[in-house]
Tab-separated table of C-alpha atoms and ligand atoms in Angstrom:
chain	number	residue	atom	x	y	z
V	11	MET	CA	29.646	-101.850	152.888
V	12	ALA	CA	28.799	-99.404	155.321
V	13	ARG	CA	25.424	-96.913	154.923
V	14	GLU	CA	25.883	-93.504	153.921
V	15	LEU	CA	26.155	-91.061	156.936
V	16	THR	CA	23.760	-88.067	157.097
V	17	GLN	CA	25.037	-84.557	157.351
V	18	ARG	CA	23.933	-84.328	161.147
V	19	GLU	CA	25.865	-87.563	161.544
V	20	ILE	CA	29.015	-86.901	160.006
V	21	LEU	CA	29.250	-83.478	161.998
V	22	THR	CA	28.534	-84.878	165.193
V	23	GLU	CA	31.177	-87.413	164.524
V	24	LEU	CA	33.630	-84.611	163.583
V	25	GLU	CA	32.988	-82.768	166.338
V	26	PRO	CA	36.065	-83.717	168.587
V	27	VAL	CA	38.178	-83.330	165.268
V	28	ALA	CA	37.029	-79.729	164.640
V	29	ALA	CA	37.289	-79.271	168.856
V	30	THR	CA	41.257	-80.260	168.497
V	31	ALA	CA	41.874	-78.203	164.990
V	32	LEU	CA	40.145	-75.150	166.508
V	33	ASN	CA	43.004	-75.265	169.732
V	34	ARG	CA	45.557	-75.882	167.517
V	35	HIS	CA	44.301	-72.924	165.479
V	36	LEU	CA	44.068	-70.994	168.251
V	37	SER	CA	47.597	-71.617	169.806
V	38	MET	CA	48.853	-70.776	166.025
V	39	VAL	CA	47.673	-67.148	165.663
V	40	LYS	CA	49.289	-64.070	166.429
V	41	GLU	CA	47.180	-61.122	166.924
V	42	TRP	CA	47.443	-58.821	164.373
V	43	HIS	CA	45.992	-55.128	163.997
V	44	PRO	CA	44.944	-53.624	160.306
V	45	HIS	CA	45.869	-50.041	161.354
V	46	ASP	CA	49.562	-51.329	161.905
V	47	TYR	CA	49.950	-52.129	157.900
V	48	VAL	CA	48.538	-49.039	156.192
V	49	PRO	CA	50.690	-46.191	155.571
V	50	TRP	CA	48.463	-42.965	157.006
V	51	ASP	CA	51.017	-40.413	156.123
V	52	ALA	CA	50.342	-41.174	152.412
V	53	GLY	CA	46.318	-39.995	152.928
V	54	ARG	CA	44.847	-36.920	152.406
V	55	ASN	CA	41.523	-35.434	151.955
V	56	PHE	CA	39.375	-35.853	149.364
V	57	ALA	CA	36.992	-33.325	147.551
V	58	MET	CA	34.065	-33.039	149.740
V	59	LEU	CA	36.446	-32.018	152.283
V	60	GLY	CA	38.110	-29.625	150.668
V	61	GLY	CA	41.107	-31.969	149.310
V	62	THR	CA	41.670	-34.078	146.033
V	63	ASP	CA	39.801	-36.559	144.657
V	64	TRP	CA	40.723	-39.567	142.882
V	65	GLU	CA	43.139	-39.820	139.470
V	66	PRO	CA	44.759	-42.632	138.283
V	67	GLY	CA	48.178	-40.828	138.265
V	68	GLN	CA	48.321	-40.573	142.103
V	69	SER	CA	49.359	-44.300	142.323
V	70	THR	CA	52.637	-46.018	141.267
V	71	LEU	CA	50.950	-49.190	141.286
V	72	SER	CA	50.968	-51.131	138.011
V	73	GLU	CA	47.758	-51.919	136.384
V	74	VAL	CA	48.481	-55.549	136.823
V	75	ALA	CA	49.010	-55.027	140.680
V	76	LYS	CA	46.069	-52.782	140.944
V	77	ALA	CA	43.760	-55.374	139.326
V	78	ALA	CA	45.188	-58.151	141.645
V	79	LEU	CA	44.764	-56.139	144.810
V	80	VAL	CA	41.028	-54.911	143.543
V	81	THR	CA	40.258	-58.636	142.824
V	82	ASN	CA	41.405	-59.633	146.107
V	83	LEU	CA	39.816	-56.941	148.082
V	84	LEU	CA	36.132	-57.414	146.421
V	85	THR	CA	37.192	-61.248	147.245
V	86	GLU	CA	37.381	-60.418	151.084
V	87	ASP	CA	34.263	-58.128	150.807
V	88	ASN	CA	32.110	-61.109	149.895
V	89	LEU	CA	32.387	-62.692	153.416
V	90	PRO	CA	28.846	-62.705	153.962
V	91	SER	CA	28.366	-65.202	151.093
V	92	TYR	CA	31.103	-67.334	152.453
V	93	HIS	CA	29.805	-67.146	155.928
V	94	ARG	CA	26.476	-68.262	154.689
V	95	GLU	CA	28.270	-71.060	152.927
V	96	ILE	CA	29.592	-71.982	156.205
V	97	ALA	CA	26.860	-71.588	158.571
V	98	GLU	CA	24.501	-73.213	156.590
V	99	ASN	CA	26.531	-76.592	156.377
V	100	PHE	CA	28.355	-76.532	159.389
V	101	SER	CA	26.656	-76.694	162.501
V	102	GLN	CA	26.316	-74.240	165.181
V	103	ASP	CA	27.300	-76.592	167.907
V	104	GLY	CA	30.400	-76.981	170.056
V	105	ALA	CA	33.544	-76.322	168.180
V	106	TRP	CA	31.531	-76.010	164.789
V	107	GLY	CA	29.956	-72.719	166.079
V	108	THR	CA	33.068	-71.422	167.708
V	109	TRP	CA	35.033	-71.759	164.432
V	110	VAL	CA	32.397	-70.252	162.551
V	111	GLY	CA	32.517	-67.170	164.340
V	112	ARG	CA	36.080	-66.803	164.876
V	113	TRP	CA	36.528	-67.626	161.657
V	114	THR	CA	34.302	-64.951	160.009
V	115	ALA	CA	35.827	-62.117	162.524
V	116	GLU	CA	39.343	-63.463	161.113
V	117	GLU	CA	38.626	-62.712	157.605
V	118	ASN	CA	36.770	-59.715	157.718
V	119	ARG	CA	40.304	-58.254	158.726
V	120	HIS	CA	41.178	-58.787	155.102
V	121	SER	CA	38.824	-56.652	153.816
V	122	VAL	CA	39.734	-54.012	156.388
V	123	VAL	CA	43.544	-53.724	155.544
V	124	LEU	CA	43.364	-54.127	152.093
V	125	ARG	CA	40.390	-50.992	151.710
V	126	ASP	CA	42.495	-48.644	154.216
V	127	TYR	CA	45.497	-49.631	152.022
V	128	LEU	CA	43.971	-49.197	148.808
V	129	VAL	CA	42.265	-45.767	149.610
V	130	VAL	CA	45.076	-43.875	151.221
V	131	THR	CA	47.332	-44.908	149.153
V	132	ARG	CA	45.219	-43.932	145.930
V	133	GLY	CA	45.624	-47.170	144.304
V	134	VAL	CA	41.875	-47.543	143.699
V	135	ASP	CA	38.971	-44.999	142.308
V	136	PRO	CA	37.122	-45.336	145.582
V	137	VAL	CA	33.852	-44.671	143.686
V	138	ALA	CA	34.285	-47.310	141.084
V	139	LEU	CA	35.189	-49.577	143.601
V	140	GLU	CA	32.142	-48.866	146.050
V	141	ASN	CA	30.072	-49.769	142.807
V	142	THR	CA	31.721	-52.881	142.108
V	143	ARG	CA	31.345	-53.930	145.943
V	144	MET	CA	27.631	-53.136	145.982
V	145	THR	CA	27.128	-55.281	142.613
V	146	HIS	CA	29.427	-58.071	143.640
V	147	MET	CA	27.889	-58.213	147.362
V	148	THR	CA	24.705	-58.239	146.384
V	149	ASN	CA	24.796	-61.001	143.934
V	150	GLY	CA	26.601	-63.048	146.336
V	151	PHE	CA	28.529	-65.896	145.793
V	152	THR	CA	28.084	-70.029	145.771
V	153	PRO	CA	30.263	-72.420	144.864
V	154	GLY	CA	27.512	-73.904	142.994
V	155	VAL	CA	27.984	-77.658	143.124
V	156	ALA	CA	27.041	-77.989	146.732
V	157	ARG	CA	23.712	-77.423	146.107
V	158	LEU	CA	23.002	-79.347	142.762
V	159	LEU	CA	24.011	-82.462	144.769
V	160	ASP	CA	22.436	-84.514	147.578
V	161	GLY	CA	21.684	-81.959	149.966
V	162	ALA	CA	22.692	-84.400	153.307
V	163	ALA	CA	26.420	-83.871	152.281
V	164	GLY	CA	26.189	-80.140	151.962
V	165	PHE	CA	29.268	-80.137	154.517
V	166	LEU	CA	31.566	-82.185	152.367
V	167	TYR	CA	31.187	-80.172	149.411
V	168	SER	CA	31.935	-76.949	151.759
V	169	VAL	CA	34.575	-78.246	153.314
V	170	ALA	CA	36.123	-79.572	150.041
V	171	TYR	CA	35.383	-76.200	148.522
V	172	VAL	CA	37.090	-73.907	151.404
V	173	SER	CA	40.289	-76.320	151.499
V	174	PHE	CA	41.006	-75.149	148.183
V	175	GLN	CA	39.731	-72.157	148.341
V	176	GLU	CA	42.066	-70.949	151.286
V	177	LEU	CA	44.782	-72.084	149.679
V	178	ALA	CA	43.895	-70.318	146.467
V	179	THR	CA	43.311	-67.174	148.212
V	180	ARG	CA	47.076	-67.596	150.090
V	181	VAL	CA	48.508	-68.222	146.760
V	182	SER	CA	46.906	-65.126	145.280
V	183	HIS	CA	47.981	-63.038	148.095
V	184	ARG	CA	51.425	-63.916	147.884
V	185	ASN	CA	51.966	-63.417	144.050
V	186	THR	CA	50.234	-60.019	144.327
V	187	ALA	CA	52.705	-58.809	147.155
V	188	LYS	CA	55.074	-59.601	144.479
V	189	VAL	CA	53.849	-57.721	141.812
V	190	CYS	CA	52.904	-54.773	143.909
V	191	ASP	CA	56.803	-53.488	144.186
V	192	ASP	CA	56.073	-51.756	147.919
V	193	PRO	CA	57.482	-53.140	150.923
V	194	ILE	CA	54.303	-51.760	152.623
V	195	ALA	CA	51.918	-54.024	150.627
V	196	ASP	CA	54.249	-56.933	150.389
V	197	ARG	CA	54.107	-57.175	154.526
V	198	MET	CA	50.448	-56.494	154.356
V	199	LEU	CA	49.707	-58.941	151.990
V	200	GLN	CA	52.141	-61.619	153.321
V	201	ARG	CA	50.243	-61.109	156.613
V	202	VAL	CA	46.867	-61.951	155.095
V	203	ALA	CA	48.141	-64.755	153.413
V	204	LEU	CA	49.463	-66.522	156.566
V	205	ASP	CA	45.854	-66.031	157.871
V	206	GLU	CA	44.572	-67.949	154.898
V	207	ASN	CA	47.263	-70.622	155.171
V	208	LEU	CA	46.108	-71.173	159.163
V	209	HIS	CA	42.559	-71.479	157.554
V	210	MET	CA	43.249	-74.250	155.049
V	211	ILE	CA	45.094	-76.120	157.130
V	212	PHE	CA	41.722	-76.184	159.585
V	213	TYR	CA	39.396	-77.121	156.713
V	214	ARG	CA	42.002	-79.475	155.230
V	215	THR	CA	42.655	-81.281	158.542
V	216	LEU	CA	38.444	-81.580	158.551
V	217	CYS	CA	38.352	-82.791	155.126
V	218	ALA	CA	40.753	-85.407	155.712
V	219	ALA	CA	38.808	-86.850	158.756
V	220	ALA	CA	35.832	-86.928	156.311
V	221	LEU	CA	37.691	-88.770	154.318
V	222	ASP	CA	38.221	-91.179	156.914
V	223	LEU	CA	35.000	-91.428	158.311
V	224	VAL	CA	32.873	-91.566	154.864
V	225	PRO	CA	35.526	-92.131	152.157
V	226	ASP	CA	32.943	-92.537	149.317
V	227	GLN	CA	31.003	-89.942	149.970
V	228	ALA	CA	33.703	-87.351	150.904
V	229	MET	CA	35.843	-88.548	147.756
V	230	THR	CA	32.550	-87.833	145.414
V	231	ALA	CA	32.445	-84.394	147.032
V	232	ILE	CA	36.404	-83.593	146.366
V	233	ASP	CA	35.916	-84.929	142.880
V	234	LEU	CA	32.714	-82.507	141.649
V	235	ILE	CA	34.740	-79.787	143.641
V	236	VAL	CA	37.965	-79.852	142.165
V	237	GLU	CA	36.271	-80.377	138.310
V	238	ASN	CA	33.690	-77.114	139.038
V	239	PHE	CA	36.370	-75.017	140.564
V	240	ARG	CA	35.381	-71.447	140.658
V	241	MET	CA	37.847	-68.698	142.026
V	242	PRO	CA	36.045	-67.149	144.575
V	243	GLY	CA	35.974	-63.955	142.443
V	244	ALA	CA	34.377	-65.338	139.731
V	245	GLY	CA	31.450	-63.298	138.645
V	246	MET	CA	32.410	-60.065	139.982
V	247	PRO	CA	32.513	-57.148	137.450
V	248	ASP	CA	35.640	-56.786	135.746
V	249	PHE	CA	36.528	-60.724	136.867
V	250	ARG	CA	37.425	-61.518	133.229
V	251	ARG	CA	39.666	-58.364	132.548
V	252	ASN	CA	41.325	-58.653	135.810
V	253	GLY	CA	41.461	-62.307	136.198
V	254	VAL	CA	43.117	-62.490	132.758
V	255	LEU	CA	45.811	-59.874	133.742
V	256	MET	CA	46.525	-61.922	136.748
V	257	ALA	CA	46.762	-65.172	134.932
V	258	LYS	CA	48.871	-63.413	132.200
V	259	HIS	CA	51.266	-61.962	134.906
V	260	GLY	CA	51.542	-64.851	137.462
V	261	VAL	CA	49.181	-64.214	139.954
V	262	TYR	CA	46.920	-66.677	139.465
V	263	ASP	CA	47.340	-69.163	136.435
V	264	LEU	CA	46.425	-72.827	135.962
V	265	ARG	CA	49.618	-73.938	136.527
V	266	GLN	CA	49.584	-72.035	139.808
V	267	HIS	CA	46.222	-73.816	140.304
V	268	TYR	CA	47.435	-77.210	139.609
V	269	GLU	CA	50.873	-77.170	141.207
V	270	ASP	CA	50.278	-74.651	144.358
V	271	VAL	CA	46.933	-75.402	145.189
V	272	LEU	CA	45.310	-78.676	144.108
V	273	GLU	CA	48.235	-80.875	144.347
V	274	PRO	CA	49.313	-80.257	147.535
V	275	VAL	CA	45.932	-80.621	149.100
V	276	ILE	CA	45.219	-83.693	147.069
V	277	ARG	CA	48.480	-85.306	148.071
V	278	GLN	CA	48.167	-84.539	151.858
V	279	TRP	CA	44.682	-86.406	151.599
V	280	ASN	CA	46.583	-89.196	149.978
V	281	ILE	CA	43.949	-89.593	147.522
V	282	PHE	CA	45.826	-91.653	144.906
V	283	GLY	CA	47.180	-93.856	147.711
V	284	ARG	CA	43.780	-95.149	149.830
V	285	THR	CA	42.806	-98.461	149.827
V	286	ASP	CA	39.424	-97.828	151.688
V	287	PHE	CA	37.004	-96.590	148.595
V	288	GLY	CA	34.388	-98.783	147.722
V	289	PRO	CA	33.157	-98.726	143.855
V	290	ARG	CA	31.499	-95.048	144.140
V	291	GLY	CA	34.676	-93.937	145.561
V	292	GLU	CA	37.056	-95.590	143.197
V	293	GLN	CA	35.021	-94.181	139.975
V	294	ALA	CA	35.272	-90.820	141.605
V	295	ARG	CA	38.717	-91.122	142.191
V	296	GLU	CA	39.306	-92.431	138.667
V	297	ARG	CA	37.464	-89.412	137.310
V	298	LEU	CA	39.650	-87.000	139.488
V	299	GLY	CA	42.744	-88.974	138.339
V	300	ALA	CA	41.686	-88.211	134.313
V	301	PHE	CA	40.567	-84.909	135.242
V	302	LEU	CA	44.007	-83.635	136.521
V	303	GLU	CA	45.924	-85.346	133.847
V	304	ASN	CA	43.901	-83.362	131.323
V	305	MET	CA	44.592	-80.368	132.929
V	306	GLU	CA	48.705	-81.072	133.154
V	307	LEU	CA	49.421	-82.472	130.125
V	308	VAL	CA	46.548	-80.526	127.700
V	309	GLN	CA	45.175	-77.404	129.362
V	310	ILE	CA	47.946	-76.263	130.930
V	311	PRO	CA	50.335	-76.176	128.196
V	312	ARG	CA	47.742	-74.881	125.518
V	313	PHE	CA	47.008	-71.788	128.197
V	314	GLU	CA	51.171	-70.992	128.484
V	315	GLU	CA	51.360	-71.362	124.840
V	316	HIS	CA	48.413	-68.543	124.432
V	317	ARG	CA	49.685	-66.336	127.113
V	318	ASP	CA	52.834	-66.443	125.489
V	319	ARG	CA	52.409	-65.612	122.361
V	320	ALA	CA	49.678	-62.567	123.625
V	321	LEU	CA	53.188	-61.347	125.812
V	322	ALA	CA	55.344	-61.323	122.690
V	323	ARG	CA	52.977	-59.465	121.037
V	324	GLU	CA	52.370	-56.765	123.750
V	325	ARG	CA	56.381	-56.695	124.025
V	326	ALA	CA	56.266	-56.232	119.823
V	327	ARG	CA	53.572	-53.129	120.243
V	328	ALA	CA	55.742	-51.817	123.151
L	418	FE2	FE1	40.622	-63.803	153.538
L	419	FE2	FE1	41.028	-67.282	154.916
Protein backbone atom coordinates (compact mmCIF):
# COMPACT_ATOMS: atom_id res chain seq x y z
CA MET A 1 0.00 0.00 0.00
CA ALA A 2 1.28 3.45 -0.88
CA ARG A 3 2.35 5.65 2.04
CA GLU A 4 0.30 8.66 3.01
CA LEU A 5 1.22 11.91 1.32
CA THR A 6 1.80 15.10 3.27
CA GLN A 7 -0.24 18.20 2.60
CA ARG A 8 2.69 19.79 0.76
CA GLU A 9 3.13 16.74 -1.45
CA ILE A 10 -0.57 16.66 -2.29
CA LEU A 11 -0.59 20.35 -3.20
CA THR A 12 2.50 19.95 -5.39
CA GLU A 13 1.06 16.89 -7.15
CA LEU A 14 -2.27 18.61 -7.79
CA GLU A 15 -0.91 21.99 -8.91
CA PRO A 16 -1.24 21.13 -12.65
CA VAL A 17 -4.88 20.13 -12.07
CA ALA A 18 -5.46 23.41 -10.25
CA ALA A 19 -3.89 25.28 -13.20
CA THR A 20 -6.22 23.55 -15.71
CA ALA A 21 -9.29 24.10 -13.52
CA LEU A 22 -8.37 27.75 -13.00
CA ASN A 23 -8.01 28.31 -16.75
CA ARG A 24 -11.30 26.59 -17.39
CA HIS A 25 -12.92 28.78 -14.74
CA LEU A 26 -11.49 31.96 -16.27
CA SER A 27 -12.75 30.94 -19.71
CA MET A 28 -16.26 30.33 -18.33
CA VAL A 29 -16.85 33.38 -16.11
CA LYS A 30 -18.73 36.31 -17.57
CA GLU A 31 -17.97 39.76 -16.23
CA TRP A 32 -20.82 41.25 -14.22
CA HIS A 33 -21.26 44.32 -12.06
CA PRO A 34 -23.23 44.49 -8.82
CA HIS A 35 -24.57 48.00 -9.54
CA ASP A 36 -26.48 46.70 -12.58
CA TYR A 37 -28.62 44.48 -10.37
CA VAL A 38 -29.81 47.08 -7.84
CA PRO A 39 -33.02 49.17 -8.30
CA TRP A 40 -31.47 52.49 -7.25
CA ASP A 41 -34.72 54.31 -8.17
CA ALA A 42 -36.39 52.62 -5.20
CA GLY A 43 -33.91 54.19 -2.77
CA ARG A 44 -34.16 57.28 -0.59
CA ASN A 45 -32.20 58.92 2.21
CA PHE A 46 -32.33 57.85 5.83
CA ALA A 47 -33.08 60.27 8.67
CA MET A 48 -29.51 61.47 9.17
CA LEU A 49 -29.64 63.04 5.71
CA GLY A 50 -33.16 64.39 6.15
CA GLY A 51 -35.05 61.33 4.95
CA THR A 52 -36.92 58.55 6.76
CA ASP A 53 -35.42 55.78 8.84
CA TRP A 54 -36.23 52.12 8.25
CA GLU A 55 -39.63 50.72 9.25
CA PRO A 56 -40.88 47.15 8.73
CA GLY A 57 -43.76 48.18 6.45
CA GLN A 58 -41.45 49.66 3.81
CA SER A 59 -40.68 46.33 2.17
CA THR A 60 -42.98 44.06 0.21
CA LEU A 61 -40.78 40.99 0.83
CA SER A 62 -42.25 38.16 2.91
CA GLU A 63 -40.74 37.17 6.26
CA VAL A 64 -39.34 34.03 4.66
CA ALA A 65 -37.71 36.00 1.84
CA LYS A 66 -36.19 38.48 4.29
CA ALA A 67 -34.86 35.73 6.54
CA ALA A 68 -33.31 33.93 3.57
CA LEU A 69 -31.76 37.08 2.06
CA VAL A 70 -30.27 38.19 5.36
CA THR A 71 -28.90 34.71 6.10
CA ASN A 72 -27.34 34.51 2.63
CA LEU A 73 -25.90 38.01 2.95
CA LEU A 74 -24.34 37.38 6.37
CA THR A 75 -22.89 34.14 5.06
CA GLU A 76 -21.26 36.08 2.21
CA ASP A 77 -20.16 38.79 4.65
CA ASN A 78 -18.12 36.24 6.55
CA LEU A 79 -15.74 35.91 3.59
CA PRO A 80 -12.61 36.65 5.68
CA SER A 81 -13.21 33.40 7.59
CA TYR A 82 -13.52 31.39 4.37
CA HIS A 83 -10.56 33.16 2.86
CA ARG A 84 -8.51 32.21 5.91
CA GLU A 85 -9.65 28.60 5.65
CA ILE A 86 -8.68 28.35 2.00
CA ALA A 87 -5.51 30.47 2.23
CA GLU A 88 -4.18 28.46 5.19
CA ASN A 89 -4.87 25.07 3.66
CA PHE A 90 -4.08 25.75 0.01
CA SER A 91 -0.71 26.94 -1.21
CA GLN A 92 0.23 30.47 -2.25
CA ASP A 93 2.30 29.04 -5.10
CA GLY A 94 1.38 29.01 -8.79
CA ALA A 95 -2.23 28.32 -9.71
CA TRP A 96 -3.18 27.81 -6.05
CA GLY A 97 -2.27 31.37 -5.15
CA THR A 98 -4.00 32.82 -8.21
CA TRP A 99 -7.16 30.85 -7.43
CA VAL A 100 -7.33 31.94 -3.80
CA GLY A 101 -7.10 35.61 -4.83
CA ARG A 102 -9.51 35.32 -7.74
CA TRP A 103 -12.08 33.32 -5.78
CA THR A 104 -11.98 35.78 -2.87
CA ALA A 105 -12.52 38.72 -5.23
CA GLU A 106 -15.48 37.02 -6.90
CA GLU A 107 -17.08 36.11 -3.57
CA ASN A 108 -16.86 39.70 -2.36
CA ARG A 109 -19.29 40.77 -5.10
CA HIS A 110 -22.00 38.63 -3.55
CA SER A 111 -22.19 40.55 -0.30
CA VAL A 112 -21.89 43.87 -2.17
CA VAL A 113 -24.89 43.20 -4.42
CA LEU A 114 -27.06 41.61 -1.70
CA ARG A 115 -26.44 44.47 0.76
CA ASP A 116 -27.11 47.17 -1.85
CA TYR A 117 -30.35 45.48 -2.89
CA LEU A 118 -31.59 45.01 0.68
CA VAL A 119 -30.72 48.51 1.87
CA VAL A 120 -32.09 50.26 -1.22
CA THR A 121 -35.37 48.32 -1.19
CA ARG A 122 -35.59 48.57 2.63
CA GLY A 123 -35.82 44.81 2.90
CA VAL A 124 -33.77 44.86 6.08
CA ASP A 125 -33.33 46.99 9.19
CA PRO A 126 -29.86 48.38 8.38
CA VAL A 127 -28.97 48.93 12.04
CA ALA A 128 -29.91 45.37 13.05
CA LEU A 129 -28.08 44.05 9.99
CA GLU A 130 -24.92 45.94 10.90
CA ASN A 131 -25.02 44.74 14.51
CA THR A 132 -25.48 41.15 13.39
CA ARG A 133 -22.66 41.43 10.87
CA MET A 134 -20.32 42.72 13.58
CA THR A 135 -21.14 39.78 15.85
CA HIS A 136 -20.98 37.20 13.08
CA MET A 137 -17.68 38.39 11.59
CA THR A 138 -16.08 38.82 15.01
CA ASN A 139 -16.94 35.22 15.86
CA GLY A 140 -15.79 33.97 12.47
CA PHE A 141 -16.46 30.49 11.14
CA THR A 142 -14.56 27.25 10.67
CA PRO A 143 -15.95 24.00 9.34
CA GLY A 144 -14.58 22.52 12.56
CA VAL A 145 -13.52 19.02 11.65
CA ALA A 146 -10.42 20.04 9.72
CA ARG A 147 -8.77 21.29 12.84
CA LEU A 148 -9.61 18.27 14.95
CA LEU A 149 -7.87 15.81 12.68
CA ASP A 150 -4.50 15.17 11.15
CA GLY A 151 -3.08 18.57 10.35
CA ALA A 152 -1.13 17.10 7.43
CA ALA A 153 -4.34 16.73 5.45
CA GLY A 154 -6.03 20.09 6.12
CA PHE A 155 -6.26 20.61 2.37
CA LEU A 156 -8.38 17.49 1.91
CA TYR A 157 -10.88 18.56 4.56
CA SER A 158 -11.05 22.08 3.18
CA VAL A 159 -11.51 21.06 -0.44
CA ALA A 160 -14.16 18.48 0.50
CA TYR A 161 -15.98 21.05 2.61
CA VAL A 162 -16.06 23.77 -0.03
CA SER A 163 -17.17 21.33 -2.75
CA PHE A 164 -20.39 20.83 -0.79
CA GLN A 165 -20.57 24.32 0.65
CA GLU A 166 -20.44 26.11 -2.72
CA LEU A 167 -23.25 23.92 -3.97
CA ALA A 168 -25.21 24.53 -0.76
CA THR A 169 -24.94 28.30 -1.24
CA ARG A 170 -25.96 27.91 -4.89
CA VAL A 171 -29.09 26.02 -3.86
CA SER A 172 -29.84 28.53 -1.12
CA HIS A 173 -29.50 31.55 -3.45
CA ARG A 174 -31.56 29.87 -6.16
CA ASN A 175 -34.38 28.91 -3.81
CA THR A 176 -34.30 32.33 -2.16
CA ALA A 177 -34.96 33.76 -5.64
CA LYS A 178 -38.17 31.71 -5.74
CA VAL A 179 -39.56 33.02 -2.43
CA CYS A 180 -38.70 36.69 -3.14
CA ASP A 181 -41.43 37.10 -5.74
CA ASP A 182 -39.50 40.02 -7.25
CA PRO A 183 -38.01 39.83 -10.77
CA ILE A 184 -35.11 42.08 -9.74
CA ALA A 185 -34.16 39.87 -6.79
CA ASP A 186 -34.61 36.85 -9.03
CA ARG A 187 -32.13 38.11 -11.61
CA MET A 188 -29.61 39.09 -8.94
CA LEU A 189 -29.78 35.77 -7.10
CA GLN A 190 -29.61 33.71 -10.30
CA ARG A 191 -26.46 35.66 -11.16
CA VAL A 192 -24.88 34.93 -7.77
CA ALA A 193 -25.95 31.26 -7.94
CA LEU A 194 -24.13 30.94 -11.29
CA ASP A 195 -20.90 32.05 -9.63
CA GLU A 196 -21.36 29.54 -6.82
CA ASN A 197 -21.81 26.78 -9.38
CA LEU A 198 -18.50 27.59 -11.07
CA HIS A 199 -16.78 27.71 -7.67
CA MET A 200 -18.25 24.31 -6.82
CA ILE A 201 -16.93 22.88 -10.09
CA PHE A 202 -13.38 24.06 -9.33
CA TYR A 203 -13.35 22.52 -5.85
CA ARG A 204 -15.17 19.36 -6.92
CA THR A 205 -12.59 18.85 -9.69
CA LEU A 206 -9.69 19.24 -7.26
CA CYS A 207 -11.29 16.91 -4.75
CA ALA A 208 -11.84 14.33 -7.50
CA ALA A 209 -8.14 14.56 -8.39
CA ALA A 210 -7.27 14.12 -4.70
CA LEU A 211 -9.42 10.97 -4.63
CA ASP A 212 -7.40 9.57 -7.52
CA LEU A 213 -4.09 10.59 -5.95
CA VAL A 214 -4.69 9.57 -2.32
CA PRO A 215 -7.98 7.61 -2.30
CA ASP A 216 -7.96 6.55 1.35
CA GLN A 217 -6.93 9.92 2.73
CA ALA A 218 -9.46 11.77 0.57
CA MET A 219 -12.27 9.32 1.35
CA THR A 220 -11.66 9.71 5.09
CA ALA A 221 -11.88 13.49 4.75
CA ILE A 222 -15.06 13.35 2.64
CA ASP A 223 -16.82 11.06 5.10
CA LEU A 224 -15.98 13.30 8.06
CA ILE A 225 -17.04 16.44 6.25
CA VAL A 226 -20.40 14.99 5.17
CA GLU A 227 -21.17 13.54 8.60
CA ASN A 228 -20.30 16.79 10.37
CA PHE A 229 -21.51 19.24 7.74
CA ARG A 230 -22.48 22.62 9.13
CA MET A 231 -24.10 25.26 6.97
CA PRO A 232 -21.73 28.20 6.59
CA GLY A 233 -24.30 30.39 8.37
CA ALA A 234 -24.39 28.17 11.44
CA GLY A 235 -23.65 30.20 14.54
CA MET A 236 -24.82 33.57 13.24
CA PRO A 237 -27.33 35.46 15.39
CA ASP A 238 -30.90 34.28 14.62
CA PHE A 239 -29.59 31.34 12.57
CA ARG A 240 -31.96 28.97 14.34
CA ARG A 241 -35.03 31.09 13.69
CA ASN A 242 -34.04 31.91 10.11
CA GLY A 243 -32.78 28.41 9.39
CA VAL A 244 -36.09 26.95 10.54
CA LEU A 245 -38.06 29.42 8.40
CA MET A 246 -35.90 28.56 5.38
CA ALA A 247 -36.24 24.81 5.97
CA LYS A 248 -39.98 25.06 6.50
CA HIS A 249 -40.54 26.96 3.28
CA GLY A 250 -38.27 25.07 0.91
CA VAL A 251 -35.29 27.40 0.71
CA TYR A 252 -32.91 24.90 2.29
CA ASP A 253 -34.07 21.76 4.01
CA LEU A 254 -32.69 18.32 4.71
CA ARG A 255 -34.05 16.73 1.53
CA GLN A 256 -32.56 19.51 -0.57
CA HIS A 257 -29.28 19.07 1.29
CA TYR A 258 -29.36 15.36 0.49
CA GLU A 259 -30.74 15.41 -3.06
CA ASP A 260 -29.34 18.67 -4.44
CA VAL A 261 -26.02 18.93 -2.60
CA LEU A 262 -24.65 15.65 -1.21
CA GLU A 263 -25.89 13.18 -3.82
CA PRO A 264 -24.80 14.93 -7.02
CA VAL A 265 -21.27 15.55 -5.73
CA ILE A 266 -20.86 12.04 -4.33
CA ARG A 267 -22.16 10.61 -7.61
CA GLN A 268 -19.75 12.75 -9.61
CA TRP A 269 -16.85 11.36 -7.55
CA ASN A 270 -18.18 7.84 -8.11
CA ILE A 271 -17.64 7.16 -4.41
CA PHE A 272 -19.74 4.01 -4.37
CA GLY A 273 -18.34 2.62 -7.63
CA ARG A 274 -14.61 3.00 -6.93
CA THR A 275 -12.28 0.03 -6.66
CA ASP A 276 -9.13 1.83 -5.52
CA PHE A 277 -9.70 2.04 -1.77
CA GLY A 278 -7.57 0.26 0.82
CA PRO A 279 -9.01 -0.86 4.17
CA ARG A 280 -9.09 2.70 5.57
CA GLY A 281 -10.94 4.05 2.55
CA GLU A 282 -13.34 1.10 2.54
CA GLN A 283 -14.24 1.73 6.17
CA ALA A 284 -14.82 5.42 5.55
CA ARG A 285 -17.00 4.62 2.52
CA GLU A 286 -19.08 2.19 4.60
CA ARG A 287 -19.55 4.79 7.31
CA LEU A 288 -20.62 7.33 4.69
CA GLY A 289 -23.04 4.84 3.13
CA ALA A 290 -24.66 4.13 6.50
CA PHE A 291 -24.87 7.83 7.29
CA LEU A 292 -26.56 8.65 3.98
CA GLU A 293 -28.99 5.77 4.31
CA ASN A 294 -30.00 6.94 7.76
CA MET A 295 -30.50 10.45 6.43
CA GLU A 296 -32.65 9.25 3.54
CA LEU A 297 -34.76 6.71 5.40
CA VAL A 298 -35.00 8.16 8.91
CA GLN A 299 -33.95 11.81 9.25
CA ILE A 300 -35.65 13.23 6.15
CA PRO A 301 -39.06 11.56 6.69
CA ARG A 302 -38.93 12.58 10.35
CA PHE A 303 -38.16 16.20 9.45
CA GLU A 304 -40.89 16.30 6.80
CA GLU A 305 -43.55 14.90 9.10
CA HIS A 306 -42.63 17.43 11.73
CA ARG A 307 -42.64 20.26 9.17
CA ASP A 308 -45.98 19.27 7.65
CA ARG A 309 -47.60 19.20 11.07
CA ALA A 310 -46.17 22.62 11.92
CA LEU A 311 -47.39 24.09 8.61
CA ALA A 312 -50.85 22.59 9.13
CA ARG A 313 -51.04 24.13 12.60
CA GLU A 314 -50.04 27.51 11.16
CA ARG A 315 -52.70 27.26 8.46
CA ALA A 316 -55.33 26.32 11.05
CA ARG A 317 -54.41 29.35 13.17
CA ALA A 318 -54.56 31.63 10.12
FE1 LIG B 1 -20.82 33.53 -2.55
FE1 LIG C 1 -18.81 30.75 -4.01
